[in-house]
Amino acid sequence: MTERLLQLRGVTKHYGPVRANHDISLHVDRGEVVALLGENGAGKSTLVKQIFGLVTPDAGEIVVKGDTRPISGPSDAIARGIGMVHQHFQLVPVMTVTENIVLGHEPISGGRVDLPAARARVQELSDRYGLAVDPDAEIADLPVGTQQRVEILKALSRDVDLLILDEPTAVLTPQETDELLRVMRELAESGTSVVFITHKLREVLAAADRVYVLRGGQQVGEVATADVDEAGLAELMVGRSVVLRVEKDPAAPGEEVLAVEGLHVADDRGLPAVADLSLSVRAGEIVGLAGVEGNGQRELVEAIAGMRRPTGGRIHLRGDGTTQGGASGAVGEVDLTRARPDRARAAGVGHVPEDRERHGLVGSFSIADNLVLNRFTHRLFARRGVRNRAAIDDNATRLREQFDIRSAGIHTRAGALSGGNKQKIVVARELSARPRLLMAAQPTRGVDVGSIEFIHSQVVAARDAGAGVLLVSAELDEVLSLSDRVLVIHDGHIVAEVDPATIDRAEIGRLMAGGRRDAQALADEWGAGGEKQGPAH
Amino acid sequence: MNDTSTTDRPGPSPAGPPREQGATSPENRRGVLDVLARFQGVLVPIVALLVAFAIGAALIRLQGVNPAFAYTTLFRDALLTESGLLRTLQKATPLILSGLAVVIGLRVGLFNIGAQGQLLWGAIGAAYVGVHLAGAPAVVILPAALLAGIACGAVWAGIAGLLKAYRGVHEVISTIMLNSVAAGVIDWLVSFPLKEPGQSIPRSSAIDPAAELSNLGFVPVGFVVALALAGLIAWILRRTTAGFRFDTVGANRDAAHYAGIRIPLVVTAAMCASGALAGLGGAIETLGVVGRYETGSSAGLGFDGITIALLARANPLATIPAALLVGVLRSGAAGLQFETGIQPEVVDVLLAVTLLLVSIPVLARVLFGRRARDGVSLTSGWGS
Amino acid sequence: MGFVRANRTGLAVALAVVVAAYVAYAVDGTLTSSLLGFAWSFAVPLVLAALVGVLGERSGVINIGIEGQMLGSAFVAFFAAALSGSMLLGALAGMGTGLLLGAFLAWTTVKWRMDQIIAGVVLNIVATGLTSFFYVQGFTLPQVMPSIEVPLLSSIPLFGPVFFTGGPFSLFAIVAVLVIWFGLFHTRWGLRTRAVGEHPHAADTAGVDVVRLRLLNVTLAGLLAGAAGAYLSMEASSTFERGFTAGRGFLALAIMIFGAWHPGKAMLAALFFGLMSGAAAQLQASRVVDIPEQFVNLLPYVLTLVVLAVAAGRVRPPAAAGEPFVKGDA
């Protein structure tokens, strides 16, 4: 049981001045579940990419089963018994489950790929590990939870000794998470070691034997889970004791600012994503939208922001001048159902998009230009089509100070900044327009703890100043700690409204899964463990 | 982008942080290189040009001509005689404009290969007005002819713009097809309906003298217009909301959509603006140089625009020196052929080699090693 | 059976074309034969060049430089044959040039991650410049390309003489379509190529060498461009002139899109283009309608625009086409 599968000695990887990994040493024995714990940007993903051969270390040694030769690439890692389940699924959407699983080690017969044999092998694996998949389904048609099962089967199909999972629970419901943790334990008991990355303390304590804590690219602790509790882990992870609650006063909701009635929205493939959805947000309250990703949240937010045209229903923005919207434009009721993004914004909608790299920023533009990205025609920043450089720079200088954007100056390329600072640019821009309605989608994804606290406090401040806030987050803890009211979304519908102060975690998990009966037992078990701790971040 | 140069090196890298690699070279040399690396945009084209001239010299030598004599002849013919200088500036004028046309497209992420066809439409449009408004005073006929050229070029490019914006047809293919269609249709026009009566070769009648663009000394008026437009476009791109729209769509379409910019409109507008510039180039060619439309008289001007825009790295002001360079070579090539028998196509080889070296990232890497910036990536794939 | 199900539409179209062809053949045998013959000789370089595009884009590399690859190969093939007096040497030199130009595009875009569109356009400009400079008038080929009759197949009425009797490059085009068709959808190479074109990081993490596969495919595709060029200057005609390829490399890209990145459908699309051009030429020659000669020659270009306007929004290109691959950048 003590065979040493993996040993890292002094592994170091720098990207320019950024120390992604510095002098990291750790080991994994056969049959263990080891967790790599750390907040976003701590260097966890970079570390496992080096173990899997995707990134070459600058210095240090990775020893696999006593073999000290450097790992030259994924195929070398696979050949040495290492499998990996990636954070962003590495599946070809237009191919079938079987084709994806056999890619790279296809069975051949008579010069052709032997698909019947491949299909049989997938079925056999699926049965053996209790991970149900349809071998002939096309990946694009599968929900994320099932895609992850395919990813795991793909890794296991290579006869692995060591399975690495990079943030595997980020896209799962609490129930699916428990199912995955069970599979990880079973794998370990049958002799396959598991290394998984997470920033959720609960998962570490539930599934891991040992945990390595990473902070700022360095390994800052190694403990057996039997000897530690959540508070201890949290302090190791962040380097100080963590504020578990968002400081905020009770909400004082005013008039309704957003009214969505019977909304229908289609996704990129033209399939219904939001169906007959109604909701309302009032001034001075934060409404959280809890749900597993891919249940229509993105389409809903994009429809309200004017980026996606609804196929039915109505979107109205209201305001009576007592809210802050006055600075942004028209006061009174505005029909935004078929509005374009510029008109929605002019009416008082602020939007922190879920994918800031894709939508929220232009990486090759300066911070100053990004801070006016969607307001460049505003009379403050342009007159008769000529841009007012001085005003744009003043705006940038002020917001950089106010929102603590750390950069060499306001003319630095936005693309060169860290995730936290990029997100602060987006938040600063959206809040500085003093919106009547602020929509924040995944506002703290990939952001360090310090920036998370800052962004949360800014969202609360906007609420206190009278804005209505619609918060969408895949982090249940974030939704529960920040919101005044929580709506649960499943399959494009609002399935429940709950009070974040009193809701039972098991209950909300059950609702997020669509209230399925079969999830009940797991939810109860998981809920019992979850009661004991508050939201971590 | 992170340090990509380490990731494409196959196999393991030796132990030890890579930072020390730089430290092995002498401190002062690194300083000089760092300074030079900042001027990459200028240095790379110059070195590329020198290499191209060296290769050209070898080709000229192969044909039994002394390269030094050939190059002297070429430059003397293009620059040191008054008629040569006039011809050079006349040649540079449509080149600046077609270069600007391609630059405008690149800024929005469009690769307008069709400046040639747009330029031809501009030339025939100006010729039509120049012939058919004969008798009108210069203040009417000259602007009308220029505007006709601009409009023809804009409409022709607008077809590609609409196809791209609303039907997703890639502009490289559509503009190439439109080039061929333009050449064919215009050839038919000057062979039949617009043909000069009594002539056997396909060409239009001569334009009214009132429509002719004159010269200020040895500087053609059209050249001054082209210089002014380069400055104007640089200003528009840097300082106006329209320029910001263009650059945002070119840099990140999704962010442009999020910011409320109407992408189909910007794409169509950019193509029209691009075609208008090329069309103006053709109109000036008709009104200031040829005096009528003649098949074959503007051959290749639009394609040189691509070379110029890429040499200028999509910077509007840099199209001026790039176009002057091409203009000098094209202008001197005729004298070169007359004196030495070297084919004027030697200029195509010189330009092709220069463009090749400027475009592929290898030269920058040889010159500057790890300090090299990656090349321009301005165009879009099929999907968007 | 799976094959039939997977290619239902294509097979239905092909069947309809075959039936229509024989009906026409029964009505006017000579005219149908000559029309189909014209269509196929028009289609051969387009089929080969479209396959170049298919190979590149299926593995994630847009090839705008097909035109230049064909032009360079046509030039070298013609002059190698004319100067050496050997048709075989000319053909080999042409295909070798295609391979070389394929390797050029592969290395600049895959290894050095240069913008694929710009690389292709630069390739075109370089090929145009070099062939224009070195072009000399007055050379002729030593002989005409020998014609080969495929046993049995060539005796099929109508189709036999058109498709299975002809020069080596025409026959090579048919073989290439079949081989690439089978290869793409039934072999290990094909599965990996498609994976690399759709999601290179997925292929990479499954142990497929993305860079090597792209280099290989784009380089080997150059061989087909070489064949297309050599076909033009040695088999379809016995001459070479400046700008000889006349935009066929771009027509081929439209045909590739029209054919949904599928070798068989691309061949049908190319034949469609050929039939249209042939029909228009026929109508003009027989004075059925009075269209100016210039307009008849424009038909393929206008057709391309129309076809793209209709088809481009409806077909889906390989997802990674045009995007350089950076390892570990998932």
JSON list of C-alpha atoms in Angstrom, two decimals, chain B residues 4 7-8 59 63 111 113 163 167-170 172-174 176-178 180-181 184-185 187-188 191-192 306-307 310 343 345-346 348-349 352 355-356 359-362 365 376-382, chain C residues 57 62 64 104 108 111-115 117-118 121-122 125-126 129-130 132-135 242 247 250-251 253-254 256-257 261 292 294-295 298 301-302 304-305 308-310 312-314 317 321 326-327:
[
{"chain": "B", "resi": 4, "resn": "THR", "atom": "CA", "xyz": [5.03, 30.95, -25.82]},
{"chain": "B", "resi": 7, "resn": "THR", "atom": "CA", "xyz": [6.18, 25.87, -24.98]},
{"chain": "B", "resi": 8, "resn": "ASP", "atom": "CA", "xyz": [6.88, 25.05, -28.58]},
{"chain": "B", "resi": 59, "resn": "LEU", "atom": "CA", "xyz": [18.87, 37.44, -59.94]},
{"chain": "B", "resi": 63, "resn": "GLN", "atom": "CA", "xyz": [20.92, 37.73, -66.23]},
{"chain": "B", "resi": 111, "resn": "PHE", "atom": "CA", "xyz": [-8.93, 41.47, -45.32]},
{"chain": "B", "resi": 113, "resn": "ILE", "atom": "CA", "xyz": [-8.26, 41.69, -51.28]},
{"chain": "B", "resi": 163, "resn": "LEU", "atom": "CA", "xyz": [-22.27, 39.47, -47.94]},
{"chain": "B", "resi": 167, "resn": "ARG", "atom": "CA", "xyz": [-24.55, 36.13, -45.07]},
{"chain": "B", "resi": 168, "resn": "GLY", "atom": "CA", "xyz": [-21.24, 35.21, -43.45]},
{"chain": "B", "resi": 169, "resn": "VAL", "atom": "CA", "xyz": [-19.35, 35.03, -46.74]},
{"chain": "B", "resi": 170, "resn": "HIS", "atom": "CA", "xyz": [-15.64, 35.41, -46.13]},
{"chain": "B", "resi": 172, "resn": "VAL", "atom": "CA", "xyz": [-11.22, 37.20, -49.07]},
{"chain": "B", "resi": 173, "resn": "ILE", "atom": "CA", "xyz": [-13.18, 34.93, -51.39]},
{"chain": "B", "resi": 174, "resn": "SER", "atom": "CA", "xyz": [-15.94, 37.39, -52.21]},
{"chain": "B", "resi": 176, "resn": "ILE", "atom": "CA", "xyz": [-11.43, 38.04, -55.24]},
{"chain": "B", "resi": 177, "resn": "MET", "atom": "CA", "xyz": [-14.53, 36.94, -57.13]},
{"chain": "B", "resi": 178, "resn": "LEU", "atom": "CA", "xyz": [-15.69, 40.55, -57.36]},
{"chain": "B", "resi": 180, "resn": "SER", "atom": "CA", "xyz": [-12.79, 39.09, -61.65]},
{"chain": "B", "resi": 181, "resn": "VAL", "atom": "CA", "xyz": [-16.38, 40.17, -62.18]},
{"chain": "B", "resi": 184, "resn": "GLY", "atom": "CA", "xyz": [-15.00, 41.34, -67.00]},
{"chain": "B", "resi": 185, "resn": "VAL", "atom": "CA", "xyz": [-17.93, 43.74, -66.77]},
{"chain": "B", "resi": 187, "resn": "ASP", "atom": "CA", "xyz": [-13.99, 45.19, -70.17]},
{"chain": "B", "resi": 188, "resn": "TRP", "atom": "CA", "xyz": [-17.41, 44.68, -71.73]},
{"chain": "B", "resi": 191, "resn": "SER", "atom": "CA", "xyz": [-15.72, 47.24, -75.55]},
{"chain": "B", "resi": 192, "resn": "PHE", "atom": "CA", "xyz": [-19.33, 48.16, -76.31]},
{"chain": "B", "resi": 306, "resn": "ILE", "atom": "CA", "xyz": [-2.11, 44.62, -49.87]},
{"chain": "B", "resi": 307, "resn": "THR", "atom": "CA", "xyz": [1.67, 44.61, -49.82]},
{"chain": "B", "resi": 310, "resn": "LEU", "atom": "CA", "xyz": [1.06, 44.71, -44.54]},
{"chain": "B", "resi": 343, "resn": "GLN", "atom": "CA", "xyz": [12.10, 42.45, -66.87]},
{"chain": "B", "resi": 345, "resn": "GLU", "atom": "CA", "xyz": [8.67, 41.88, -62.89]},
{"chain": "B", "resi": 346, "resn": "VAL", "atom": "CA", "xyz": [11.91, 41.95, -60.88]},
{"chain": "B", "resi": 348, "resn": "ASP", "atom": "CA", "xyz": [7.42, 41.79, -57.94]},
{"chain": "B", "resi": 349, "resn": "VAL", "atom": "CA", "xyz": [10.19, 39.55, -56.70]},
{"chain": "B", "resi": 352, "resn": "ALA", "atom": "CA", "xyz": [7.34, 39.50, -52.56]},
{"chain": "B", "resi": 355, "resn": "LEU", "atom": "CA", "xyz": [6.61, 41.07, -47.68]},
{"chain": "B", "resi": 356, "resn": "LEU", "atom": "CA", "xyz": [7.49, 37.47, -46.90]},
{"chain": "B", "resi": 359, "resn": "SER", "atom": "CA", "xyz": [5.15, 38.82, -42.42]},
{"chain": "B", "resi": 360, "resn": "ILE", "atom": "CA", "xyz": [6.73, 35.67, -41.10]},
{"chain": "B", "resi": 361, "resn": "PRO", "atom": "CA", "xyz": [7.86, 36.07, -37.51]},
{"chain": "B", "resi": 362, "resn": "VAL", "atom": "CA", "xyz": [11.25, 34.51, -38.20]},
{"chain": "B", "resi": 365, "resn": "ARG", "atom": "CA", "xyz": [13.14, 36.49, -33.92]},
{"chain": "B", "resi": 376, "resn": "VAL", "atom": "CA", "xyz": [-0.02, 41.05, -36.51]},
{"chain": "B", "resi": 377, "resn": "SER", "atom": "CA", "xyz": [-3.09, 38.90, -36.27]},
{"chain": "B", "resi": 378, "resn": "LEU", "atom": "CA", "xyz": [-5.84, 40.97, -37.74]},
{"chain": "B", "resi": 379, "resn": "THR", "atom": "CA", "xyz": [-8.07, 38.79, -39.80]},
{"chain": "B", "resi": 380, "resn": "SER", "atom": "CA", "xyz": [-10.97, 36.60, -38.91]},
{"chain": "B", "resi": 381, "resn": "GLY", "atom": "CA", "xyz": [-11.77, 32.96, -39.59]},
{"chain": "B", "resi": 382, "resn": "TRP", "atom": "CA", "xyz": [-14.73, 31.66, -41.59]},
{"chain": "C", "resi": 57, "resn": "GLU", "atom": "CA", "xyz": [-9.38, 22.97, -42.62]},
{"chain": "C", "resi": 62, "resn": "ILE", "atom": "CA", "xyz": [-7.26, 27.74, -43.44]},
{"chain": "C", "resi": 64, "resn": "ILE", "atom": "CA", "xyz": [-5.99, 30.84, -48.74]},
{"chain": "C", "resi": 104, "resn": "PHE", "atom": "CA", "xyz": [5.85, 26.56, -46.49]},
{"chain": "C", "resi": 108, "resn": "THR", "atom": "CA", "xyz": [4.59, 29.48, -41.17]},
{"chain": "C", "resi": 111, "resn": "LYS", "atom": "CA", "xyz": [5.11, 26.11, -36.35]},
{"chain": "C", "resi": 112, "resn": "TRP", "atom": "CA", "xyz": [5.40, 29.89, -36.23]},
{"chain": "C", "resi": 113, "resn": "ARG", "atom": "CA", "xyz": [1.68, 30.53, -35.70]},
{"chain": "C", "resi": 114, "resn": "MET", "atom": "CA", "xyz": [1.53, 33.27, -38.28]},
{"chain": "C", "resi": 115, "resn": "ASP", "atom": "CA", "xyz": [-1.94, 34.58, -39.12]},
{"chain": "C", "resi": 117, "resn": "ILE", "atom": "CA", "xyz": [-5.05, 34.31, -43.86]},
{"chain": "C", "resi": 118, "resn": "ILE", "atom": "CA", "xyz": [-2.05, 36.61, -44.17]},
{"chain": "C", "resi": 121, "resn": "VAL", "atom": "CA", "xyz": [-2.13, 35.79, -49.20]},
{"chain": "C", "resi": 122, "resn": "VAL", "atom": "CA", "xyz": [1.62, 36.31, -48.91]},
{"chain": "C", "resi": 125, "resn": "ILE", "atom": "CA", "xyz": [1.83, 37.23, -53.88]},
{"chain": "C", "resi": 126, "resn": "VAL", "atom": "CA", "xyz": [5.19, 35.48, -53.72]},
{"chain": "C", "resi": 129, "resn": "GLY", "atom": "CA", "xyz": [5.91, 37.58, -58.30]},
{"chain": "C", "resi": 130, "resn": "LEU", "atom": "CA", "xyz": [8.33, 34.72, -58.89]},
{"chain": "C", "resi": 132, "resn": "SER", "atom": "CA", "xyz": [5.97, 36.49, -63.48]},
{"chain": "C", "resi": 133, "resn": "PHE", "atom": "CA", "xyz": [9.67, 37.26, -63.27]},
{"chain": "C", "resi": 134, "resn": "PHE", "atom": "CA", "xyz": [10.95, 33.92, -64.47]},
{"chain": "C", "resi": 135, "resn": "TYR", "atom": "CA", "xyz": [8.31, 33.43, -67.15]},
{"chain": "C", "resi": 242, "resn": "ARG", "atom": "CA", "xyz": [1.29, 34.77, -66.21]},
{"chain": "C", "resi": 247, "resn": "GLY", "atom": "CA", "xyz": [-8.62, 32.50, -59.37]},
{"chain": "C", "resi": 250, "resn": "PHE", "atom": "CA", "xyz": [-10.42, 30.68, -54.62]},
{"chain": "C", "resi": 251, "resn": "LEU", "atom": "CA", "xyz": [-13.21, 28.98, -56.56]},
{"chain": "C", "resi": 253, "resn": "LEU", "atom": "CA", "xyz": [-12.47, 27.28, -51.47]},
{"chain": "C", "resi": 254, "resn": "ALA", "atom": "CA", "xyz": [-16.04, 28.17, -52.35]},
{"chain": "C", "resi": 256, "resn": "MET", "atom": "CA", "xyz": [-15.08, 23.27, -50.37]},
{"chain": "C", "resi": 257, "resn": "ILE", "atom": "CA", "xyz": [-17.62, 25.31, -48.39]},
{"chain": "C", "resi": 261, "resn": "TRP", "atom": "CA", "xyz": [-15.80, 20.10, -46.14]},
{"chain": "C", "resi": 292, "resn": "PRO", "atom": "CA", "xyz": [-21.48, 38.74, -74.43]},
{"chain": "C", "resi": 294, "resn": "GLN", "atom": "CA", "xyz": [-17.16, 38.38, -71.17]},
{"chain": "C", "resi": 295, "resn": "PHE", "atom": "CA", "xyz": [-20.26, 37.49, -69.18]},
{"chain": "C", "resi": 298, "resn": "LEU", "atom": "CA", "xyz": [-17.73, 35.46, -65.46]},
{"chain": "C", "resi": 301, "resn": "TYR", "atom": "CA", "xyz": [-17.26, 33.82, -60.24]},
{"chain": "C", "resi": 302, "resn": "VAL", "atom": "CA", "xyz": [-20.84, 35.02, -59.99]},
{"chain": "C", "resi": 304, "resn": "THR", "atom": "CA", "xyz": [-19.41, 31.34, -56.42]},
{"chain": "C", "resi": 305, "resn": "LEU", "atom": "CA", "xyz": [-20.82, 34.48, -54.86]},
{"chain": "C", "resi": 308, "resn": "LEU", "atom": "CA", "xyz": [-21.64, 31.27, -50.85]},
{"chain": "C", "resi": 309, "resn": "ALA", "atom": "CA", "xyz": [-24.38, 33.73, -50.06]},
{"chain": "C", "resi": 310, "resn": "VAL", "atom": "CA", "xyz": [-26.78, 30.83, -49.84]},
{"chain": "C", "resi": 312, "resn": "ALA", "atom": "CA", "xyz": [-22.03, 29.93, -46.08]},
{"chain": "C", "resi": 313, "resn": "GLY", "atom": "CA", "xyz": [-24.51, 30.58, -43.30]},
{"chain": "C", "resi": 314, "resn": "ARG", "atom": "CA", "xyz": [-25.87, 27.05, -43.37]},
{"chain": "C", "resi": 317, "resn": "PRO", "atom": "CA", "xyz": [-16.74, 24.90, -40.67]},
{"chain": "C", "resi": 321, "resn": "ALA", "atom": "CA", "xyz": [-10.09, 26.31, -38.50]},
{"chain": "C", "resi": 326, "resn": "VAL", "atom": "CA", "xyz": [-0.65, 26.80, -28.41]},
{"chain": "C", "resi": 327, "resn": "LYS", "atom": "CA", "xyz": [0.07, 23.84, -26.23]}
]
